[in-house]
Every structure is written in C-alpha cells, then in structure tokens.
Coordinates of C-alpha atoms in Angstrom, one line a residue:
Chain G
X1064 CA -110.3 135.2 -89.7
X1065 CA -110.7 136.6 -86.1
X1066 CA -107.5 138.2 -87.5
X1067 CA -110.2 139.7 -90.5
X1068 CA -113.0 140.7 -87.6
X1069 CA -110.0 142.5 -85.2
X1070 CA -109.3 144.4 -88.3
X1071 CA -112.8 145.1 -90.2
X1072 CA -113.5 146.3 -86.2
X1073 CA -110.6 149.0 -87.0
X1074 CA -110.7 149.8 -89.9
X1075 CA -115.1 150.4 -89.5
X1076 CA -114.0 153.5 -87.1
X1077 CA -111.7 155.0 -89.6
X1078 CA -108.8 152.7 -88.6
X1079 CA -106.7 154.0 -92.2
X1080 CA -103.6 151.4 -91.4
X1081 CA -105.9 148.8 -90.5
X1082 CA -108.0 149.2 -94.8
X1083 CA -105.1 149.4 -95.9
X1084 CA -104.2 146.0 -94.1
X1085 CA -107.6 145.0 -95.0
X1086 CA -107.5 145.2 -98.7
X1087 CA -103.6 143.3 -98.5
X1088 CA -105.6 140.2 -96.7
X1089 CA -108.6 140.1 -99.4
X1090 CA -107.1 141.7 -102.5
X1091 CA -105.1 138.8 -104.1
X1092 CA -108.9 136.9 -103.4
X1093 CA -110.8 139.7 -105.1
X1094 CA -108.3 139.9 -108.2
X1095 CA -108.8 136.2 -108.7
X1096 CA -112.5 136.1 -108.2
X1097 CA -112.6 139.0 -110.8
X1098 CA -110.1 137.2 -113.0
X1099 CA -112.2 133.5 -113.1
X1100 CA -115.3 135.3 -114.1
X1101 CA -114.0 137.6 -116.8
X1102 CA -110.7 135.5 -118.0
X1103 CA -109.1 138.9 -118.1
X1104 CA -106.1 140.5 -115.5
X1105 CA -106.9 143.9 -117.0
X1106 CA -111.1 143.6 -116.2
X1107 CA -110.1 141.9 -112.9
X1108 CA -107.7 144.2 -111.8
X1109 CA -110.3 147.9 -112.2
X1110 CA -113.3 144.9 -110.4
X1111 CA -110.3 145.1 -107.7
X1112 CA -109.9 148.4 -107.6
X1113 CA -113.3 149.3 -107.5
X1114 CA -114.3 146.7 -104.8
X1115 CA -111.7 148.3 -102.5
X1116 CA -112.5 151.9 -102.6
X1117 CA -116.3 150.8 -102.7
X1118 CA -115.2 149.2 -98.9
X1119 CA -113.3 152.2 -98.1
X1120 CA -116.3 154.4 -98.5
X1121 CA -119.5 152.0 -97.0
X1122 CA -117.4 149.7 -94.4
X1123 CA -118.4 152.7 -92.0
X1124 CA -122.2 151.6 -92.7
X1125 CA -121.5 147.0 -92.3
X1126 CA -122.9 146.7 -89.0
X1127 CA -122.3 142.8 -89.0
X1128 CA -118.8 142.1 -88.2
X1129 CA -118.8 138.1 -89.0
X1130 CA -120.3 139.4 -92.5
X1131 CA -117.1 140.9 -93.7
X1132 CA -116.7 138.3 -96.1
X1133 CA -120.0 137.8 -98.0
X1134 CA -120.1 141.6 -98.0
X1135 CA -117.2 141.9 -99.7
X1136 CA -118.0 139.7 -102.2
X1137 CA -120.8 141.0 -102.5
X1138 CA -119.1 144.3 -103.6
X1139 CA -117.1 142.3 -106.1
X1140 CA -120.3 141.0 -107.6
X1141 CA -121.9 143.6 -108.2
X1142 CA -119.3 145.3 -110.2
X1143 CA -118.6 141.5 -112.2
X1144 CA -121.8 142.1 -113.3
X1145 CA -121.7 146.2 -113.6
X1146 CA -118.5 145.6 -116.0
X1147 CA -120.0 142.6 -117.8
X1148 CA -123.1 145.1 -118.7
X1149 CA -121.0 147.8 -119.8
X1150 CA -119.2 145.6 -121.9
X1151 CA -122.4 143.7 -123.2
X1152 CA -123.6 147.0 -124.2
X1153 CA -120.7 148.3 -125.6
X1154 CA -120.2 145.4 -127.6
X1155 CA -116.4 145.2 -128.1
X1156 CA -115.6 141.4 -126.6
X1157 CA -117.8 138.6 -127.0
X1158 CA -116.7 136.8 -123.8
X1159 CA -118.8 133.4 -124.6
X1160 CA -116.1 133.3 -127.6
X1161 CA -114.0 130.9 -126.7
X1162 CA -111.0 130.4 -129.7
X1163 CA -109.5 126.6 -130.4
X1164 CA -113.6 124.9 -130.0
X1165 CA -112.2 121.9 -132.0
X1166 CA -111.4 119.0 -130.2
X1167 CA -108.1 118.8 -127.6
X1168 CA -105.9 116.1 -126.6
X1169 CA -103.7 117.3 -123.7
X1170 CA -101.5 114.2 -123.0
X1171 CA -100.0 114.9 -119.3
X1172 CA -100.3 111.0 -117.9
X1173 CA -97.5 111.7 -114.9
X1174 CA -97.4 114.7 -112.5
X1175 CA -93.8 116.4 -112.4
X1176 CA -92.9 119.3 -111.6
X1177 CA -90.6 120.7 -114.7
X1178 CA -91.5 123.1 -116.4
X1179 CA -92.6 121.2 -119.2
X1180 CA -95.4 120.2 -116.1
X1181 CA -95.9 123.4 -115.0
X1182 CA -96.7 124.6 -119.4
X1183 CA -99.2 121.8 -119.6
X1184 CA -100.8 123.2 -116.4
X1185 CA -100.6 126.7 -116.9
X1186 CA -103.0 125.4 -121.1
X1187 CA -104.4 123.3 -119.0
X1188 CA -106.1 126.1 -116.1
X1189 CA -107.0 128.2 -119.1
X1190 CA -108.7 126.1 -120.9
X1191 CA -110.6 125.8 -117.5
X1192 CA -111.3 129.2 -117.3
X1193 CA -112.4 129.3 -121.0
X1194 CA -115.2 126.8 -120.4
X1195 CA -115.6 128.6 -117.0
X1196 CA -116.8 131.3 -119.9
X1197 CA -119.1 129.4 -121.3
X1198 CA -121.6 128.8 -118.5
X1199 CA -124.1 131.5 -117.2
X1200 CA -123.2 134.2 -115.0
X1201 CA -125.0 133.1 -112.2
X1202 CA -124.0 129.7 -112.9
X1203 CA -120.2 131.0 -113.1
X1204 CA -120.6 133.1 -110.0
X1205 CA -121.6 130.4 -107.5
X1206 CA -118.8 128.2 -109.5
X1207 CA -116.4 130.5 -108.4
X1208 CA -117.8 131.6 -105.0
X1209 CA -118.2 127.8 -104.2
X1210 CA -115.0 126.3 -105.6
X1211 CA -112.5 128.9 -105.9
X1212 CA -113.1 130.8 -102.8
X1213 CA -114.6 128.2 -100.1
X1214 CA -117.8 130.0 -99.5
X1215 CA -120.6 128.1 -97.9
X1216 CA -124.3 127.0 -99.0
X1217 CA -125.6 130.3 -96.8
X1218 CA -122.5 132.6 -97.4
X1219 CA -123.6 132.2 -101.0
X1220 CA -127.2 133.1 -100.5
X1221 CA -126.0 135.7 -97.8
X1222 CA -124.0 137.4 -100.9
X1223 CA -125.9 137.3 -103.9
X1224 CA -129.8 137.6 -102.0
X1225 CA -130.8 134.3 -102.9
X1226 CA -131.9 131.3 -100.9
X1227 CA -129.6 128.4 -100.4
X1228 CA -131.7 126.4 -102.9
X1229 CA -131.2 128.5 -105.6
X1230 CA -127.4 128.6 -104.6
X1231 CA -126.9 124.7 -104.4
X1232 CA -129.7 124.3 -107.8
X1233 CA -126.8 126.9 -110.0
X1234 CA -124.2 125.0 -108.6
X1235 CA -126.1 121.8 -110.1
X1236 CA -127.0 123.3 -113.5
X1237 CA -122.7 124.7 -113.6
X1238 CA -121.2 121.5 -112.8
X1239 CA -123.6 119.3 -114.7
X1240 CA -122.7 122.4 -117.4
X1241 CA -118.6 122.5 -116.8
X1242 CA -119.0 118.1 -117.7
X1243 CA -121.0 118.7 -120.8
X1244 CA -118.6 121.4 -122.0
X1245 CA -115.3 119.3 -120.5
X1246 CA -117.2 115.9 -123.1
X1247 CA -117.1 118.1 -126.2
X1248 CA -113.9 119.4 -125.9
X1249 CA -112.6 116.4 -125.1
X1250 CA -110.8 117.1 -122.0
X1251 CA -110.8 113.6 -120.8
X1252 CA -109.4 112.2 -117.3
X1253 CA -105.9 111.7 -118.7
X1254 CA -105.7 115.7 -119.7
X1255 CA -105.5 116.3 -116.1
X1256 CA -103.0 113.7 -115.2
X1257 CA -104.8 112.3 -111.6
X1258 CA -107.1 108.9 -112.1
X1259 CA -110.9 108.8 -110.0
Chain Z
X865 CA -134.2 107.4 -98.5
X866 CA -136.6 105.5 -101.1
X867 CA -137.5 108.3 -103.4
X868 CA -133.4 110.3 -105.0
X869 CA -132.6 112.7 -103.3
X870 CA -133.1 116.1 -105.6
X871 CA -130.5 118.1 -106.7
X872 CA -130.1 120.3 -103.4
X873 CA -129.8 117.0 -101.3
X874 CA -127.0 116.0 -103.9
X875 CA -124.8 119.3 -103.8
X876 CA -125.3 119.9 -100.1
X877 CA -123.5 115.8 -99.9
X878 CA -121.2 116.7 -103.1
X879 CA -119.9 119.7 -100.5
X880 CA -120.0 117.8 -97.1
X881 CA -123.0 120.0 -95.3
X882 CA -125.3 117.8 -94.9
X883 CA -126.4 116.4 -91.4
X884 CA -125.3 113.5 -90.4
X885 CA -128.5 111.9 -90.4
X886 CA -129.1 113.7 -94.3
X887 CA -126.0 112.1 -95.0
X888 CA -126.3 108.5 -94.3
X889 CA -130.0 108.9 -96.0
X890 CA -128.1 109.6 -99.0
X891 CA -125.4 107.1 -98.9
X892 CA -128.3 104.4 -98.5
X893 CA -129.9 105.7 -101.7
X894 CA -126.3 105.9 -103.2
X895 CA -125.3 102.3 -102.5
X896 CA -128.8 101.1 -104.1
X897 CA -128.8 103.0 -107.1
X898 CA -125.9 102.6 -109.0
X899 CA -127.2 105.3 -111.9
X900 CA -127.5 107.8 -108.9
X901 CA -124.0 107.0 -108.1
X902 CA -122.6 107.3 -111.5
X903 CA -124.0 110.7 -111.9
X904 CA -122.9 112.2 -108.3
X905 CA -119.4 110.7 -109.5
X906 CA -119.3 112.2 -112.8
X907 CA -120.3 115.8 -111.0
X908 CA -117.4 114.8 -108.3
X909 CA -114.7 115.0 -111.3
X910 CA -115.8 117.7 -112.7
X911 CA -114.9 119.4 -109.5
X912 CA -111.7 117.9 -109.2
X913 CA -110.6 118.7 -112.9
X914 CA -111.2 122.8 -111.8
X915 CA -108.8 122.6 -109.8
X916 CA -106.5 122.6 -112.4
X917 CA -107.0 126.0 -112.6
X918 CA -104.5 128.2 -110.6
X919 CA -105.0 130.9 -109.0
X920 CA -103.2 133.9 -110.7
X921 CA -100.1 135.7 -108.2
X922 CA -101.1 139.3 -108.0
X923 CA -99.7 142.4 -105.5
X924 CA -101.7 144.0 -103.9
X925 CA -101.8 148.0 -104.6
X926 CA -100.2 150.1 -101.8
X927 CA -104.0 152.5 -102.0
X928 CA -103.4 155.5 -100.0
X929 CA -107.1 156.0 -98.6
X930 CA -108.8 159.6 -98.8
X931 CA -108.9 160.9 -95.7
X932 CA -113.0 161.9 -95.0
X933 CA -112.9 165.1 -93.5
X934 CA -110.3 166.0 -95.7
X935 CA -112.4 164.3 -98.9
X936 CA -114.9 167.0 -97.2
X937 CA -113.1 169.9 -97.8
X938 CA -111.3 168.7 -101.4
X939 CA -112.9 171.1 -102.8
X940 CA -110.4 174.2 -102.4
X941 CA -107.8 171.2 -103.5
X942 CA -109.5 170.8 -106.2
X943 CA -108.7 171.7 -110.0
X944 CA -111.1 174.2 -110.3
X945 CA -110.4 176.5 -107.3
X946 CA -106.3 176.1 -108.2
X947 CA -107.3 177.7 -112.1
X948 CA -110.0 180.1 -110.7
X949 CA -107.4 181.3 -107.7
X950 CA -103.9 180.9 -110.3
X951 CA -106.3 182.7 -112.9
X952 CA -107.2 185.7 -110.2
X953 CA -104.4 186.4 -108.5
X954 CA -102.7 186.7 -112.0
X955 CA -105.0 189.4 -113.0
X956 CA -104.8 191.1 -109.2
X957 CA -100.9 191.8 -110.2
X958 CA -101.2 192.8 -113.5
X959 CA -103.5 195.6 -112.3
X960 CA -101.3 196.3 -109.6
X961 CA -98.3 196.8 -112.6
X962 CA -100.2 198.9 -114.5
X963 CA -100.9 201.3 -111.8
X964 CA -97.1 201.2 -110.9
X965 CA -96.3 202.3 -114.7
X966 CA -99.0 205.2 -114.5
X967 CA -101.2 203.2 -117.9
X968 CA -104.2 205.6 -118.4
X969 CA -106.4 204.1 -120.7
X970 CA -109.4 205.7 -122.5
X971 CA -112.1 205.3 -124.5
X972 CA -113.3 208.5 -126.7
X973 CA -115.3 208.1 -130.6
X974 CA -114.7 204.7 -131.1
X975 CA -110.5 205.0 -130.5
X976 CA -109.1 202.8 -127.2
X977 CA -106.3 204.9 -125.9
X978 CA -103.6 203.4 -123.3
X979 CA -101.0 205.8 -122.2
X980 CA -97.7 205.3 -120.0
X981 CA -97.6 208.5 -118.4
X982 CA -98.2 211.7 -119.3
X983 CA -99.3 212.7 -123.1
X984 CA -96.5 214.7 -124.4
X985 CA -97.4 217.4 -127.4
X986 CA -96.1 217.1 -130.4
X987 CA -94.2 219.9 -132.6
X988 CA -95.9 222.3 -134.8
X989 CA -93.9 222.5 -138.3
X990 CA -93.3 226.0 -138.3
X991 CA -96.0 227.4 -141.4
X992 CA -93.0 229.7 -142.8
X993 CA -91.0 226.6 -144.3
X994 CA -91.9 226.1 -148.3
X995 CA -90.7 223.9 -150.3
X996 CA -88.6 226.1 -152.1
X997 CA -86.8 226.7 -148.7
X998 CA -86.8 223.0 -148.6
X999 CA -85.4 222.0 -152.0
X1000 CA -82.5 224.8 -150.7
X1001 CA -81.3 223.2 -147.6
X1002 CA -81.2 219.9 -149.5
X1003 CA -79.4 221.3 -152.5
X1004 CA -76.8 222.7 -149.7
X1005 CA -77.2 220.0 -147.8
X1006 CA -75.9 218.0 -151.3
X1007 CA -73.5 220.6 -151.5
X1008 CA -71.5 220.7 -148.3
X1009 CA -71.5 217.0 -148.4
X1010 CA -70.4 216.3 -152.0
X1011 CA -67.1 218.9 -150.5
X1012 CA -66.4 217.3 -147.9
X1013 CA -66.3 213.7 -150.2
X1014 CA -64.2 215.3 -152.7
X1015 CA -61.1 216.7 -149.9
X1016 CA -61.3 213.0 -148.2
X1017 CA -60.9 211.7 -152.2
X1018 CA -58.3 213.7 -152.6
X1019 CA -56.1 212.6 -149.1
X1020 CA -57.0 209.1 -149.4
X1021 CA -55.5 208.9 -152.8
X1022 CA -52.4 211.2 -151.7
X1023 CA -51.4 208.9 -148.8
X1024 CA -52.3 205.3 -151.3
X1025 CA -49.7 206.3 -153.8
X1026 CA -47.5 206.9 -151.2
X1027 CA -47.8 204.1 -149.7
X1028 CA -47.8 201.8 -153.1
X1029 CA -44.6 203.9 -153.5
X1030 CA -42.7 203.3 -150.4
X1031 CA -44.2 199.2 -150.8
X1032 CA -42.5 199.4 -154.2
X1033 CA -39.7 200.3 -153.1
X1034 CA -39.0 198.2 -150.3
X1035 CA -39.7 194.9 -151.8
X1036 CA -37.8 195.9 -154.6
X1037 CA -34.7 196.2 -153.0
X1038 CA -35.4 192.7 -150.9
X1039 CA -36.4 191.0 -154.1
X1040 CA -33.0 191.5 -155.5
X1041 CA -31.5 190.7 -152.3
X1042 CA -33.2 187.5 -152.9
X1043 CA -32.0 186.6 -156.6
X1044 CA -28.4 187.7 -155.3
X1045 CA -28.2 184.9 -153.1
X1046 CA -31.0 182.7 -155.0
X1047 CA -28.3 183.0 -157.5
X1048 CA -24.5 182.7 -155.9
X1049 CA -26.0 179.2 -154.0
X1050 CA -27.5 177.7 -156.8
X1051 CA -24.3 178.1 -159.0
X1052 CA -21.8 176.6 -156.0
X1053 CA -24.6 173.9 -155.6
X1054 CA -24.7 172.4 -159.3
X1055 CA -21.1 172.1 -158.9
X1056 CA -20.6 170.7 -156.3
X1057 CA -23.8 168.4 -157.6
X1058 CA -21.9 167.5 -161.2
X1059 CA -18.8 166.2 -159.5
X1060 CA -20.9 164.2 -157.0
X1061 CA -23.4 162.7 -160.5
X1062 CA -20.0 162.2 -162.1
X1063 CA -18.7 160.5 -159.1
X1064 CA -21.1 158.7 -158.6
X1065 CA -22.0 157.4 -162.7
X1066 CA -18.6 156.5 -162.2
X1067 CA -18.3 154.0 -159.2
X1068 CA -20.8 152.7 -160.4
X1069 CA -20.6 151.2 -163.9
X1070 CA -16.7 150.2 -162.6
X1071 CA -18.6 148.3 -159.9
X1072 CA -21.1 147.4 -163.0
X1073 CA -18.3 146.2 -165.8
X1074 CA -16.3 144.6 -162.9
X1075 CA -19.6 142.8 -162.2
X1076 CA -20.5 141.8 -165.8
X1077 CA -16.6 140.6 -166.5
X1078 CA -17.1 138.4 -163.8
X1079 CA -20.1 137.1 -164.4
X1080 CA -19.6 136.2 -168.6
X1081 CA -16.5 134.3 -167.3
X1082 CA -18.3 132.3 -165.2
X1083 CA -21.0 131.6 -167.3
X1084 CA -18.1 130.9 -170.3
X1085 CA -16.4 128.9 -168.6
X1086 CA -19.7 127.0 -167.3
X1087 CA -20.0 126.9 -171.4
X1088 CA -16.8 124.9 -171.8
X1089 CA -17.2 122.4 -169.3
X1090 CA -20.9 121.3 -170.7
X1091 CA -19.5 121.2 -174.2
X1092 CA -16.7 118.8 -173.2
X1093 CA -19.2 116.8 -171.4
X1094 CA -21.2 117.5 -174.4
X1095 CA -18.4 116.0 -176.4
X1096 CA -17.5 113.6 -174.3
X1097 CA -20.6 111.7 -174.4
X1098 CA -21.2 111.8 -178.0
X1099 CA -18.1 110.2 -178.6
X1100 CA -19.0 107.5 -175.8
X1101 CA -22.2 107.1 -177.2
X1102 CA -20.8 106.8 -180.8
X1103 CA -18.0 104.5 -179.9
X1104 CA -20.7 102.4 -179.1
X1105 CA -22.5 102.8 -182.2
X1106 CA -19.8 102.0 -183.5
X1107 CA -18.8 98.5 -182.1
X1108 CA -22.0 97.8 -182.5
X1109 CA -22.3 97.9 -186.1
X1110 CA -19.0 96.6 -185.9
X1111 CA -20.2 93.1 -184.5
X1112 CA -23.2 92.7 -186.3
X1113 CA -21.3 93.0 -190.4
X1114 CA -18.3 90.3 -187.8
X1115 CA -22.3 88.6 -187.1
X1116 CA -23.2 88.9 -191.1
X1117 CA -20.0 87.6 -192.6
X1118 CA -19.6 85.0 -190.5
X1119 CA -23.2 83.9 -191.1
X1120 CA -22.3 84.7 -195.1
X1121 CA -19.3 81.9 -194.8
X1122 CA -21.8 79.2 -193.2
X1123 CA -24.3 79.9 -196.4
X1124 CA -21.2 80.0 -198.7
X1125 CA -20.1 76.3 -197.5
X1126 CA -23.6 75.1 -197.4
X1127 CA -24.1 76.5 -200.8
X1128 CA -20.6 74.9 -202.4
X1129 CA -21.6 71.7 -200.1
X1130 CA -24.8 71.6 -202.3
X1131 CA -23.3 72.2 -205.2
X1132 CA -20.4 69.4 -204.7
X1133 CA -23.3 66.6 -203.7
X1134 CA -24.9 67.3 -206.1
X1135 CA -21.9 67.0 -208.7
X1136 CA -20.8 63.4 -206.6
X1137 CA -24.6 61.8 -206.0
X1138 CA -22.5 58.7 -204.4
X1139 CA -22.1 61.2 -201.8
X1140 CA -24.8 61.1 -199.6
X1141 CA -24.6 64.2 -197.1
X1142 CA -27.2 64.6 -194.5
X1143 CA -28.0 68.4 -194.9
X1144 CA -27.8 69.6 -190.7

C-alpha cells in the first residue's frame, strides 16, 4: 500500500511513468472486478480501460492519497453501471439469463492438483459467477468488493457513497440470496470438495 | 446480549470487524441460540463456496498516457487539420503549375475556355478553290498513284518470275543428284540384304531341322521304351490271370472227382443194402 501511495503521489504530479506503474499494479484487480460483475471478458476489458483512462485524467484532482483505492473502485463501479445501463437499454444481452438452470451435481469429493480437478474447478468457478449474476447489481457490487477485493465496510461505504449499515445490509441480503440460489442449483458441500 | 444481533452486527461479526466487546456479546448470544448459530454458519458456508471463484490472469496493456500539454495542442495534429492542410497545399501547388505553363482561363458568352499558351490563328481556306478544282486534284492524284502502282507491279512481277525460274532450276538439279545417289545406294543395299537374308534363313532352317530330328529321335525312343514296358506288364498280367484260371480249373476238377466218387459210392450202397456207409 505504501508503494501505491508513493506512486499515487508521483502520478498526481504528472509523472507518466508512475501512472503506468499504478496501472500495472491495479489492472488485474479492476479487470477481475469487472469480470465478476459481468462474467464477460470483453466488458471487463472495456471497463478496465475506461477506468484507467479516467484515472489518468482525474488523478490530479484526488485530494487524499490514502483514498486512492476507494476512488479507483468508485470509477470502476460507475463504469460498470454505465455499461450495464447501456446494455440493458439496447436489450442485446440478458445478464440475468443463465444457461442450464436444472439441478447441477458436481462430484468433487477430493481436491487434487490435476487437469481434471482444474477443469472441474473452472466449471465450478463459472457456475458461481452465474450465481453472482443473479443477484441485484447493488448486492453483487458489495459482495464482490467485500469477498474478492478485501474492502472494509467503511471503504465500501466510501466508494459507493452509502452508509456502512447499508453496505452491511446489502451484503447480508446478497449472501442470503446466494445461499438460496446455490440450494436451487443443488450446489452442495460435496460439489466444492471441502467439509465445514 | 439478550436481543438478537441485527443483520449489520452479524455481517460485522462474520467479517471480523467488531470491537472485542461487541464480538463477545455476539458470541454469547450465539452460544445460547442454536438457530442464530445455524444461520450464521449457513452464511459462512456461502462465503466458503464463493472462494471457489478464481481470479482471471490478465496482463495489463501498455497504455501510453498522453501528455496534457500535448493534448491541448493536439488540434494541430488532429485528422481534420491534417486533411485541410493537405488540401490547401495541393491547391497551391496546382495554381503554381498552371501559372508556370501560362494557362489562360476565360469565360465569354457562356463558354469556358482554358488555353495553354498564346492562341494561334486558324488558316482560312482559299476562296478560289471550288468543287471542280478539288475533283481534278483528286483525279490527278489517283492517276498518278495508279501509274506508280502499275510500274511497281510490273517490276515486282518480273523479279518474281526470275526468282521462281532460278529456284526451279536449282531444285531440279539438286533433286536429280539426290535420286541418283539414292538409286545407287539402294541397289547395293538390296543385294546385300537379300544375301544376308538367305544366309540367315538357311542357318535357321538347319538349326530347326537338327533340333527337330533330335527331338523326334528322343521322342520315338521314349515311346518304344514305354510301349515295351506296357507289353511286358500286359504279359505279366495275362500270365497271372492264366495261372489263376488254371488253379480254378484244377480245383473244380478235384471237386468234380470227389462228387463223382460220392455219387458212385451212394449208388453202390443203394445197390447193396447190406453194406452201410456213413456219409461224411
């Protein structure tokens, strides 16, 4: 984080090398945020590209260096929402539609690092991504930021411009919704290969 | 904690974002309430399952962020400016070229005239030139052309005849020589060929007759040997058969004698009843 702060300071002063370095550090996170939000590579790339172009233009206006992460994700979330609105207005793709809505049974009782396991892991990952897509945009955003991006509730509230309790509430309903979706899709504990 | 923790409190507990006091309160409540514990465990299970989603590996593209100062002055580098400047330069070059070649452009009475250099005066036809003069000039020209053609034709005909005659003479003598050579050569070759052919035929006939007589001799010998073997074998078979027949006749004769003796004995015994015979 110290490295990020130093880079942000340099980049805010117009250092293009530092800006490039910042992008190298944060690109994968922003891309994966977009990918989990849309479950689509092209859209994730587009969101990441727009986010970093916006970062480059608006970085001089960033007041607090320590808020860079929240600030960057605010841009990313806004781009995601904009893209979502654009796609919904065009009605070319139904994001809520998930193929294979019947009961799914994936037998992975043990974890082994072999190609078969990796394939199942990928399939499982895709299935969970589809489950995430069934959440509302607000719940999905909070779940991704909390579970995968490691935000504190305070940071989520800051980035989304909501209260901490709202963030917690959205997360609660998001997890509860996912629980029901997983039960509906019959994704049991055995499907994930661990006991708890 | 006596009252059930709200959703916000549960989430903060689940993600370990409570103060130690709050955490202790929630844990005390969970110890006393199994249904709340089960609810929290279910949410924790969902969290665990979400960990199966893997991050995608991606390489950051090499963006080149534009310089702000350069962006502001980029109007001069925009495509529109480039195209406009290009067109202006092309037009200026065209104008200079036109002025160098002395182009004159004029517009009069609805007619656009573009001239390269000074205008030239057109030659006016002679007024005394009439249709009969023109006809006479054409006739004279045709007559002259006809005479020239006739002269050239006669000369060409003469050259052609001369050429054909000389070519025929040369070819005739060449053909005679060739025929002579061919006739001489063919007579000698025919004789030689006939002689060779006779010799080869004679040799071939001798070889054939020789081979043929030898093969016939061997064949007849083999045939005679085979025939003698056959006769010998036939004789042996006849002798064997004759012996067998003789043996049969002897047997029959012996049997006939015995039967005759028996008949005579029975006749004798029947004639002398006092004498008893036992048969067999």
